[in-house]
Amino acid sequence: MKKYKIDALKEQCGYDPAFFNEMLDTFIVSTEKGVEGMEEALLKHDNSALAYYAHKIVSPCRHIEADNLVLLLKELENKSASEKMLPEEMNELVKKIRSESEELKEELKKEYL
Amino acid sequence: MKDSPFTICVIEDNEWYNKLLVHTILLNPDYIVKTYLDAASFLKDLNEVPNVVTLDVRLPDSNGKDLLTKIKSFHPSIEVIIISEQDDVQTAVDLLQSGAYDYIVKEKDIRGRLHNTLDKIRNKNKLIQKINVLEKELINKYDLGKTLLGSSSALKECIKKIEKTLENNITVVITGETGTGKEVVAKAIHYNSVRQKKNFVPVNVAAIPSELLESELFGHEKGSFTGAVSRRIGKFEEADQGTLFLDEIGEMDIALQAKILRVLQEKEVVRIGSNTPVKVDVRILTATHRNLKEEVKNGKFREDLFYRLMGFPIDLPPLRSRGQDVLILAKHFIDCFCKENKMELKLLSEEAKTKLLGYNYPGNIRELKSVIEYAIVISNEKEIKSEDISFVSDELHPENISGDLTLRQYELKIVETYLKKYNNDVKVVAEKLDMGLATIYRMIKELNKPE
């Protein structure tokens, strides 16, 4: 089963293949930057930065219905903001986000780029 | 009116969402978009004053509320649309109360909502632009030099007095015969004063039945009397921060005068059916053709209100005392009428000018305007002739009697005029002209003799 649904994005891009590809490229780059930001924040034990990066990349993920990744990002955002998570749990969650985002990226690249 | 460019600044730190917003907005080719990834880079360009800013609540270097406050304090006319991941009612309410125009949640397709909001803002801006143009036209229309035409010393004296009332809020009482332009002067004072951008609210006291006047002036609450089907704001509230012009103040019922006095003293009104006073900041201009001092003596006008209103009296001169102004005004009325009716411009013949100058205009400027409009319509040539000028009243202007008449003929004409004026009451005419009754009767006989 696919990790995303892309129809809404195609429609929003006006079925313009060049713009659609540009948006996918940007998605991959900005999600990667966001995950890198989370990993850095984790090393610095900076919870507010963790919440910020999770918040920053969740909207595009929701747009392409990458539901698994959205759930992980929302969990990280909420828990890091409320500081209810142990460092090892947080570490685990960021790893899951990294892995989910890598899989998503590969699927997208394989199919569209 | 040509549409001015409509600029939208997109502030969104996620590159992907930033691109999507720009693409969505540019679906309307009339929009110009500038894009920013953080608050600092946007603030550098804020002095370019965009029409709209779309703002993400969470930015790397600022939060939405702070940036919204900065934008609104820099230029309140910039509309801010918050576009947020957070579907949080309290945040939305906070931001809307802080001046945001709309709050849009980042859902899968925000295209419809975003364009709807942008269209609304654009239409609102167009209306504001139109209002500004109309305001300027209105202010220009009531420029003192364009409103009060003439070069007579009587008018110049009057303009000097009017100018004294422009930089302050002094209450002005404008007196003068009917048709001398009391309302025009009131408008000129308002539109040249510091209150020019606020409402000018005229109320003709004589034209409103006294039982309705109180509600008209103070407003009423729903159900406060039979027929009060909804709350209504009164003229005082309508004129808040502007000017209320009470025309024919001398006709006001004495009971209502007491209530007006209270408003002037307390600077607050209480709507009929309400107990809550509403603060008002209103400049009062009044006009009357009556001698208010006499009215006070006769017990028809409250003395306290008289002194309250008598801040700065301006007495408008009758047209008959303004000499050559008659011709300046006549030319102005010809220009206006021909322009309005898309007619070729007409001129006044020398005889027509002499005739116009020889009349005493009991109806003043209003009468002159009617006389001129009639003459334009009746005249068949480019030049308005003496015979095209027709006066409703045949009263002679004693200072300007023209024509080759004998003294006896002038006497007969004067008597004839007075008889018309006093409904053929010979006794009154004799008294007014200080002539014997028999003399008047003899002259009537002479007047009735066939030529």
mmCIF file of C-alpha atoms in Angstrom, chain A residues 8-9 11-13 19 22-23 26-27 30 33 48 51-52 55-60 62-63 65 74 77, chain B residues 12-17 19-20 23-24 27 37 56-60 84-86 106-111:
data_model
loop_
_atom_site.group_PDB
_atom_site.id
_atom_site.type_symbol
_atom_site.label_atom_id
_atom_site.label_comp_id
_atom_site.label_asym_id
_atom_site.label_seq_id
_atom_site.Cartn_x
_atom_site.Cartn_y
_atom_site.Cartn_z
ATOM 1 C CA ALA A 8 -5.119 16.502 -4.720
ATOM 2 C CA LEU A 9 -1.631 17.888 -5.355
ATOM 3 C CA GLU A 11 -5.159 19.086 -9.173
ATOM 4 C CA GLN A 12 -3.705 21.958 -7.208
ATOM 5 C CA CYS A 13 -0.819 22.096 -9.653
ATOM 6 C CA PHE A 19 5.119 22.464 -11.662
ATOM 7 C CA GLU A 22 8.932 21.073 -8.914
ATOM 8 C CA MET A 23 6.559 20.686 -5.978
ATOM 9 C CA THR A 26 10.629 20.908 -3.034
ATOM 10 C CA PHE A 27 8.712 18.492 -0.820
ATOM 11 C CA SER A 30 12.127 20.686 2.619
ATOM 12 C CA LYS A 33 15.771 19.794 5.901
ATOM 13 C CA SER A 48 10.977 23.909 21.166
ATOM 14 C CA ALA A 51 8.248 21.099 17.952
ATOM 15 C CA TYR A 52 9.005 23.845 15.417
ATOM 16 C CA HIS A 55 5.139 21.694 12.849
ATOM 17 C CA LYS A 56 6.920 23.093 9.824
ATOM 18 C CA ILE A 57 6.813 19.972 7.669
ATOM 19 C CA VAL A 58 3.502 18.481 8.728
ATOM 20 C CA SER A 59 1.299 20.553 6.332
ATOM 21 C CA PRO A 60 2.930 19.350 3.092
ATOM 22 C CA ARG A 62 -0.925 16.182 5.069
ATOM 23 C CA HIS A 63 -1.402 17.521 1.546
ATOM 24 C CA GLU A 65 -1.902 12.250 2.593
ATOM 25 C CA LYS A 74 1.983 15.539 15.312
ATOM 26 C CA GLU A 77 5.136 18.281 18.052
ATOM 27 C CA GLU B 12 5.689 31.165 5.067
ATOM 28 C CA ASP B 13 8.789 29.379 6.285
ATOM 29 C CA ASN B 14 8.016 26.050 4.631
ATOM 30 C CA GLU B 15 9.330 26.306 1.072
ATOM 31 C CA TRP B 16 6.817 23.769 -0.201
ATOM 32 C CA TYR B 17 3.805 25.520 1.308
ATOM 33 C CA LYS B 19 5.330 27.763 -3.365
ATOM 34 C CA LEU B 20 1.839 26.325 -3.172
ATOM 35 C CA HIS B 23 0.898 29.346 -7.207
ATOM 36 C CA THR B 24 -2.631 29.469 -5.778
ATOM 37 C CA LEU B 27 -4.209 31.932 -10.453
ATOM 38 C CA LEU B 37 10.583 32.721 4.442
ATOM 39 C CA ASP B 56 2.060 31.766 9.045
ATOM 40 C CA VAL B 57 1.533 31.733 12.806
ATOM 41 C CA ARG B 58 4.860 30.035 13.525
ATOM 42 C CA LEU B 59 7.939 31.534 11.953
ATOM 43 C CA PRO B 60 11.579 30.833 12.796
ATOM 44 C CA SER B 84 -2.005 28.275 10.071
ATOM 45 C CA GLU B 85 -1.495 24.604 10.664
ATOM 46 C CA GLN B 86 -3.215 25.052 14.003
ATOM 47 C CA LYS B 106 -3.860 24.750 6.144
ATOM 48 C CA GLU B 107 -6.179 22.182 4.711
ATOM 49 C CA LYS B 108 -5.719 20.166 1.556
ATOM 50 C CA ASP B 109 -7.338 22.728 -0.678
ATOM 51 C CA ILE B 110 -7.499 26.292 0.594
ATOM 52 C CA ARG B 111 -7.784 27.749 -2.924
#
